[in-house]
Amino acid sequence: MLDLKVIREQTDQVRAWLKARHSTVDLDAILALDGQRRDILGQSEELKARRNEGSKAVAMAKKSGADAAALMEKMKELGEQVKELDDKLADVDTEIGRKLLEIPNKLHETVPLGADERENVEVRRWGEPKKFSFEPKAHWDIGELTGTIDSERGVKLAGSRFTVLSGLGARLERAMANYMLDLHCLKQGYTEYNVPLMVSTETMTGTGQLPKFAEDLYKIGGDDDVPLWLIPTAEVPLTNLHSGETLSEDDLPMYMTAYTPCFRREAGSYGKDVRGIMRLHQFDKVEMVKLCTPETSYDELEKLTADAESVLQGLGLPYRVIVLCSGDIGFGSAKTYDVEVWLPSQNCYREISSCSNCEDFQTRRMNCRYRPAGGGKLRYPHSLNGSGLAIGRAVLAVIENYQQEDGSVVIPDALVPYMGGVKVIPPVGK
């Protein structure tokens, strides 16, 4: 969340990066509210000063035996006026707070300017897409041949954008999660967490999902009608683990990871990626989150992205890394790399991980600070997050890239130990 002082003192700079983001936030309305707030404060302080002087006069009158009734009535009137101003100030503060929550994060200077995803910039590629001697099938067709993906029964159970994995398909998804967690925890230094799948409104607000993305979330009833929200990503509970806390610089950096189901609404029952397991309302993901000092956060972003890439490298899946332009970057991110895996059936790269540095955007919202090692003023750490990876998309990438002409799927060597030694998913009946 942006500091109101920054908006007041660096208005032109804020307008410039809001324009680069194609944001429709009304900065003038916020500045007008800020002006009201300062006017109310000035009036309130003047009245309180007069009330203090009057209180002294009442005390002196009583001490001298004079009649203080008129003075006391005047003090009562001043008190009522102060209360009225305090109530107005609370209302203005609430409205300012609401509007500040709508402002997207400031962009890092290295983010390329652009209107939309067509102007994202490729950074690097790894691996060569396989040349098949046959026409490669889509993962949903392979899933039908192998009896591992059943979209029809998913729809029967819950509607569009739900699916069922069974047999070696379900085992492959479980193997993928365990492979990722072992890589992150045993080789890359992350600590694994098991976190709630339902969180409070305050928690969702802390990482920026609320209020902006309420329509993309699943809201459910909680105790005493206090709502809970199904998490769209483990980023939400992991980052908020230290909300409202003051950390020591010695605690940083923190590396956290969790495997969770994730829940997101998708508009409509038809359209892009409605078939298969590319874009579902419920999906599994291994998430990586970091808290670190501002001075190290962009080095940590490069490491975070490399950690996500290492999953694909271990699986032998070709991919590319792009940096998102100003018109495509997420609401809470200062800079984002997308990792896109190659899908033979679509003859293109598709997103499988987003790795973002949110700087102090989230830590301000959730009031997480740290005490510098050398002492001095408390600071906000920077928060980073990235998928390591979206498991369903990793599964479909393996299915498509390792498919054989007869419809079978070869299991990558890195996953064989997690598959109990199974090396091939055969077609049904073979």
Short mmCIF file of C-alpha atoms in Angstrom, two decimals, residues 115-372:
data_model
loop_
_atom_site.label_atom_id
_atom_site.label_comp_id
_atom_site.label_asym_id
_atom_site.label_seq_id
_atom_site.Cartn_x
_atom_site.Cartn_y
_atom_site.Cartn_z
CA ALA A 115 0.13 -2.02 -23.34
CA ASP A 116 -0.49 -5.74 -22.82
CA GLU A 117 1.01 -9.26 -22.92
CA ARG A 118 2.09 -8.79 -26.54
CA GLU A 119 4.77 -6.39 -25.32
CA ASN A 120 6.31 -8.65 -22.69
CA VAL A 121 10.02 -9.18 -23.24
CA GLU A 122 11.70 -12.58 -23.55
CA VAL A 123 14.76 -12.93 -21.32
CA ARG A 124 16.03 -16.44 -22.07
CA ARG A 125 15.13 -19.95 -23.19
CA TRP A 126 16.16 -23.36 -21.96
CA GLY A 127 15.91 -26.66 -23.85
CA GLU A 128 14.79 -27.41 -27.37
CA PRO A 129 11.19 -28.39 -28.11
CA LYS A 130 11.02 -32.03 -29.19
CA LYS A 131 10.34 -32.80 -32.83
CA PHE A 132 7.75 -35.58 -33.01
CA SER A 133 7.52 -38.09 -35.85
CA PHE A 134 3.73 -37.94 -35.42
CA GLU A 135 1.11 -35.29 -34.74
CA PRO A 136 1.32 -34.65 -30.96
CA LYS A 137 -1.96 -34.98 -29.08
CA ALA A 138 -3.41 -32.60 -26.51
CA HIS A 139 -3.13 -33.71 -22.90
CA TRP A 140 -6.89 -34.27 -22.58
CA ASP A 141 -6.81 -36.75 -25.47
CA ILE A 142 -3.84 -38.56 -23.93
CA GLY A 143 -5.63 -38.52 -20.58
CA GLU A 144 -8.61 -40.25 -22.19
CA LEU A 145 -6.37 -42.84 -23.89
CA THR A 146 -4.56 -43.63 -20.62
CA GLY A 147 -7.61 -43.35 -18.39
CA THR A 148 -5.89 -40.73 -16.22
CA ILE A 149 -7.95 -37.55 -16.85
CA ASP A 150 -11.74 -37.58 -16.65
CA SER A 151 -13.18 -34.12 -17.34
CA GLU A 152 -16.73 -35.37 -17.85
CA ARG A 153 -17.00 -36.73 -14.32
CA GLY A 154 -15.42 -33.58 -12.96
CA VAL A 155 -18.18 -31.58 -14.62
CA LYS A 156 -20.78 -34.02 -13.28
CA LEU A 157 -19.49 -33.54 -9.74
CA ALA A 158 -18.98 -29.77 -9.66
CA GLY A 159 -19.58 -28.12 -13.04
CA SER A 160 -17.25 -26.67 -15.66
CA ARG A 161 -13.53 -26.21 -14.97
CA PHE A 162 -13.33 -29.16 -12.60
CA THR A 163 -11.75 -32.49 -13.44
CA VAL A 164 -10.87 -35.87 -11.96
CA LEU A 165 -7.45 -37.53 -12.10
CA SER A 166 -7.26 -41.24 -11.42
CA GLY A 167 -4.80 -44.11 -11.27
CA LEU A 168 -1.35 -43.17 -12.49
CA GLY A 169 -2.62 -39.67 -13.32
CA ALA A 170 -3.42 -38.99 -9.67
CA ARG A 171 -0.14 -40.60 -8.67
CA LEU A 172 1.77 -38.42 -11.14
CA GLU A 173 0.27 -35.29 -9.59
CA ARG A 174 1.23 -36.45 -6.08
CA ALA A 175 4.72 -37.39 -7.30
CA MET A 176 5.11 -33.94 -8.85
CA ALA A 177 4.27 -32.19 -5.57
CA ASN A 178 6.71 -34.32 -3.58
CA TYR A 179 9.46 -33.80 -6.15
CA MET A 180 9.03 -30.02 -5.98
CA LEU A 181 8.92 -29.88 -2.19
CA ASP A 182 12.04 -32.02 -1.82
CA LEU A 183 13.88 -29.85 -4.33
CA HIS A 184 12.89 -26.60 -2.60
CA CYS A 185 13.41 -27.82 0.96
CA LEU A 186 16.40 -30.15 0.67
CA LYS A 187 18.42 -28.30 -1.97
CA GLN A 188 17.26 -24.68 -2.03
CA GLY A 189 16.82 -23.90 1.66
CA TYR A 190 13.06 -23.39 1.97
CA THR A 191 11.11 -24.34 5.08
CA GLU A 192 7.92 -26.29 4.40
CA TYR A 193 4.64 -25.17 5.95
CA ASN A 194 1.17 -26.66 6.17
CA VAL A 195 -1.17 -23.66 6.15
CA PRO A 196 -4.94 -23.02 6.37
CA LEU A 197 -6.87 -23.22 3.11
CA MET A 198 -9.39 -20.67 4.45
CA VAL A 199 -8.31 -17.23 5.62
CA SER A 200 -9.84 -14.03 6.95
CA THR A 201 -10.68 -10.86 5.05
CA GLU A 202 -7.79 -9.13 6.81
CA THR A 203 -5.38 -11.81 5.58
CA MET A 204 -6.62 -11.52 1.99
CA THR A 205 -6.29 -7.74 2.21
CA GLY A 206 -2.71 -8.02 3.47
CA THR A 207 -1.43 -9.58 0.26
CA GLY A 208 -3.62 -7.48 -2.05
CA GLN A 209 -6.30 -9.97 -3.13
CA LEU A 210 -8.92 -7.80 -1.43
CA PRO A 211 -10.65 -5.58 -2.14
CA LYS A 212 -9.67 -5.51 -5.83
CA PHE A 213 -10.10 -9.19 -6.72
CA ALA A 214 -13.12 -10.15 -4.62
CA GLU A 215 -15.01 -11.42 -7.67
CA ASP A 216 -12.19 -13.88 -8.46
CA LEU A 217 -12.35 -15.48 -5.00
CA TYR A 218 -14.57 -18.00 -3.23
CA LYS A 219 -16.18 -16.53 -0.12
CA ILE A 220 -17.65 -18.86 2.49
CA GLY A 221 -19.37 -18.42 5.85
CA GLY A 222 -17.37 -18.32 9.05
CA ASP A 223 -18.24 -18.17 12.74
CA ASP A 224 -20.81 -15.52 13.66
CA ASP A 225 -21.21 -14.63 9.97
CA VAL A 226 -17.60 -13.43 9.73
CA PRO A 227 -16.58 -14.52 6.22
CA LEU A 228 -13.65 -16.72 5.33
CA TRP A 229 -12.09 -17.00 1.88
CA LEU A 230 -10.67 -20.05 0.11
CA ILE A 231 -7.07 -19.26 -0.77
CA PRO A 232 -6.22 -18.59 -4.45
CA THR A 233 -2.58 -19.40 -3.69
CA ALA A 234 -0.45 -20.33 -0.66
CA GLU A 235 1.21 -16.93 -1.09
CA VAL A 236 -1.66 -15.52 0.97
CA PRO A 237 -1.20 -17.48 4.23
CA LEU A 238 2.58 -17.80 3.89
CA THR A 239 3.22 -14.07 3.44
CA ASN A 240 0.79 -13.21 6.24
CA LEU A 241 2.47 -15.55 8.73
CA HIS A 242 4.30 -12.50 10.07
CA SER A 243 1.59 -9.86 9.69
CA GLY A 244 1.54 -7.38 12.57
CA GLU A 245 4.95 -8.57 13.76
CA THR A 246 8.30 -6.86 14.21
CA LEU A 247 11.12 -9.10 13.04
CA SER A 248 14.85 -8.84 13.56
CA GLU A 249 17.14 -8.35 10.58
CA ASP A 250 18.83 -11.56 11.73
CA ASP A 251 15.57 -13.37 10.87
CA LEU A 252 15.97 -12.37 7.21
CA PRO A 253 15.90 -13.66 4.57
CA MET A 254 13.05 -16.09 5.19
CA TYR A 255 12.37 -18.82 2.61
CA MET A 256 8.95 -20.48 2.91
CA THR A 257 7.13 -23.03 0.78
CA ALA A 258 3.83 -24.89 0.91
CA TYR A 259 1.85 -27.35 -1.17
CA THR A 260 -1.87 -26.52 -1.20
CA PRO A 261 -5.00 -26.77 -3.26
CA CYS A 262 -5.89 -23.34 -4.67
CA PHE A 263 -9.31 -21.96 -5.57
CA ARG A 264 -10.09 -19.31 -8.18
CA ARG A 265 -13.17 -18.31 -10.12
CA GLU A 266 -12.91 -18.19 -13.91
CA ALA A 267 -15.39 -16.13 -15.89
CA GLY A 268 -17.86 -18.24 -17.87
CA SER A 269 -18.12 -21.91 -18.70
CA TYR A 270 -16.71 -21.57 -22.18
CA GLY A 271 -13.72 -19.92 -23.76
CA LYS A 272 -9.96 -20.14 -23.41
CA ASP A 273 -8.52 -23.28 -21.82
CA VAL A 274 -11.88 -24.71 -20.80
CA ARG A 275 -10.76 -28.19 -21.88
CA GLY A 276 -8.31 -30.27 -19.89
CA ILE A 277 -6.45 -29.14 -16.77
CA MET A 278 -4.87 -25.87 -17.90
CA ARG A 279 -7.28 -23.51 -16.17
CA LEU A 280 -9.41 -24.93 -13.36
CA HIS A 281 -11.38 -23.50 -10.45
CA GLN A 282 -9.49 -25.89 -8.13
CA PHE A 283 -5.85 -26.77 -8.71
CA ASP A 284 -2.75 -27.72 -6.74
CA LYS A 285 0.37 -25.64 -6.47
CA VAL A 286 3.68 -25.53 -4.64
CA GLU A 287 4.32 -21.91 -3.70
CA MET A 288 7.57 -20.20 -2.72
CA VAL A 289 7.58 -17.02 -0.59
CA LYS A 290 10.46 -14.88 0.64
CA LEU A 291 10.82 -12.03 3.13
CA CYS A 292 14.12 -10.13 2.88
CA THR A 293 15.77 -6.74 3.26
CA PRO A 294 15.12 -4.13 0.53
CA GLU A 295 18.80 -4.15 -0.44
CA THR A 296 18.75 -7.85 -1.37
CA SER A 297 15.26 -8.27 -2.84
CA TYR A 298 16.17 -8.09 -6.52
CA ASP A 299 18.98 -10.61 -6.09
CA GLU A 300 16.41 -12.77 -4.29
CA LEU A 301 14.01 -12.36 -7.23
CA GLU A 302 16.63 -13.76 -9.60
CA LYS A 303 17.23 -16.68 -7.22
CA LEU A 304 13.50 -17.30 -6.83
CA THR A 305 13.05 -17.45 -10.59
CA ALA A 306 16.03 -19.79 -10.89
CA ASP A 307 14.46 -22.04 -8.24
CA ALA A 308 11.29 -22.32 -10.33
CA GLU A 309 13.32 -22.94 -13.48
CA SER A 310 15.26 -25.73 -11.79
CA VAL A 311 12.03 -27.73 -11.45
CA LEU A 312 11.55 -27.67 -15.21
CA GLN A 313 15.20 -28.37 -15.88
CA GLY A 314 15.05 -31.43 -13.65
CA LEU A 315 12.02 -32.63 -15.62
CA GLY A 316 13.69 -31.93 -18.96
CA LEU A 317 10.89 -29.59 -20.07
CA PRO A 318 11.74 -26.76 -22.49
CA TYR A 319 10.73 -23.31 -21.30
CA ARG A 320 11.33 -19.61 -21.66
CA VAL A 321 11.43 -16.71 -19.18
CA ILE A 322 9.78 -13.39 -19.94
CA VAL A 323 9.61 -10.15 -17.98
CA LEU A 324 6.12 -8.69 -17.84
CA CYS A 325 5.56 -5.21 -19.23
CA SER A 326 3.79 -2.38 -17.41
CA GLY A 327 0.43 -3.20 -18.97
CA ASP A 328 0.46 -6.90 -18.04
CA ILE A 329 2.09 -6.98 -14.62
CA GLY A 330 0.04 -7.94 -11.56
CA PHE A 331 -1.57 -5.44 -9.19
CA GLY A 332 0.80 -6.05 -6.26
CA SER A 333 4.05 -6.65 -8.13
CA ALA A 334 6.91 -4.24 -8.74
CA LYS A 335 8.55 -6.66 -11.21
CA THR A 336 7.52 -10.10 -12.45
CA TYR A 337 9.14 -12.86 -14.43
CA ASP A 338 6.83 -15.44 -16.00
CA VAL A 339 8.22 -18.89 -16.70
CA GLU A 340 6.46 -20.48 -19.67
CA VAL A 341 6.68 -24.18 -20.50
CA TRP A 342 6.52 -25.59 -24.03
CA LEU A 343 3.28 -27.37 -24.97
CA PRO A 344 3.59 -29.40 -28.19
CA SER A 345 -0.15 -29.59 -28.88
CA GLN A 346 -0.42 -25.78 -28.89
CA ASN A 347 2.99 -25.22 -30.50
CA CYS A 348 3.74 -22.43 -28.05
CA TYR A 349 4.96 -21.60 -24.54
CA ARG A 350 2.37 -21.23 -21.76
CA GLU A 351 2.74 -19.79 -18.27
CA ILE A 352 3.57 -22.26 -15.50
CA SER A 353 5.05 -19.90 -12.90
CA SER A 354 5.04 -16.19 -12.04
CA CYS A 355 7.87 -14.93 -9.84
CA SER A 356 7.32 -11.46 -8.39
CA ASN A 357 8.99 -8.94 -6.15
CA CYS A 358 6.27 -6.99 -4.34
CA GLU A 359 8.84 -4.84 -2.49
CA ASP A 360 7.08 -3.35 0.60
CA PHE A 361 3.61 -3.25 -1.01
CA GLN A 362 2.34 -6.25 0.97
CA THR A 363 4.33 -5.75 4.16
CA ARG A 364 2.90 -2.24 4.55
CA ARG A 365 -0.63 -3.55 4.11
CA MET A 366 -0.10 -6.28 6.71
CA ASN A 367 2.11 -4.13 8.99
CA CYS A 368 5.15 -6.41 9.04
CA ARG A 369 8.38 -4.62 9.94
CA TYR A 370 11.90 -5.48 11.02
CA ARG A 371 14.49 -3.89 13.26
CA PRO A 372 17.80 -3.20 11.43
#
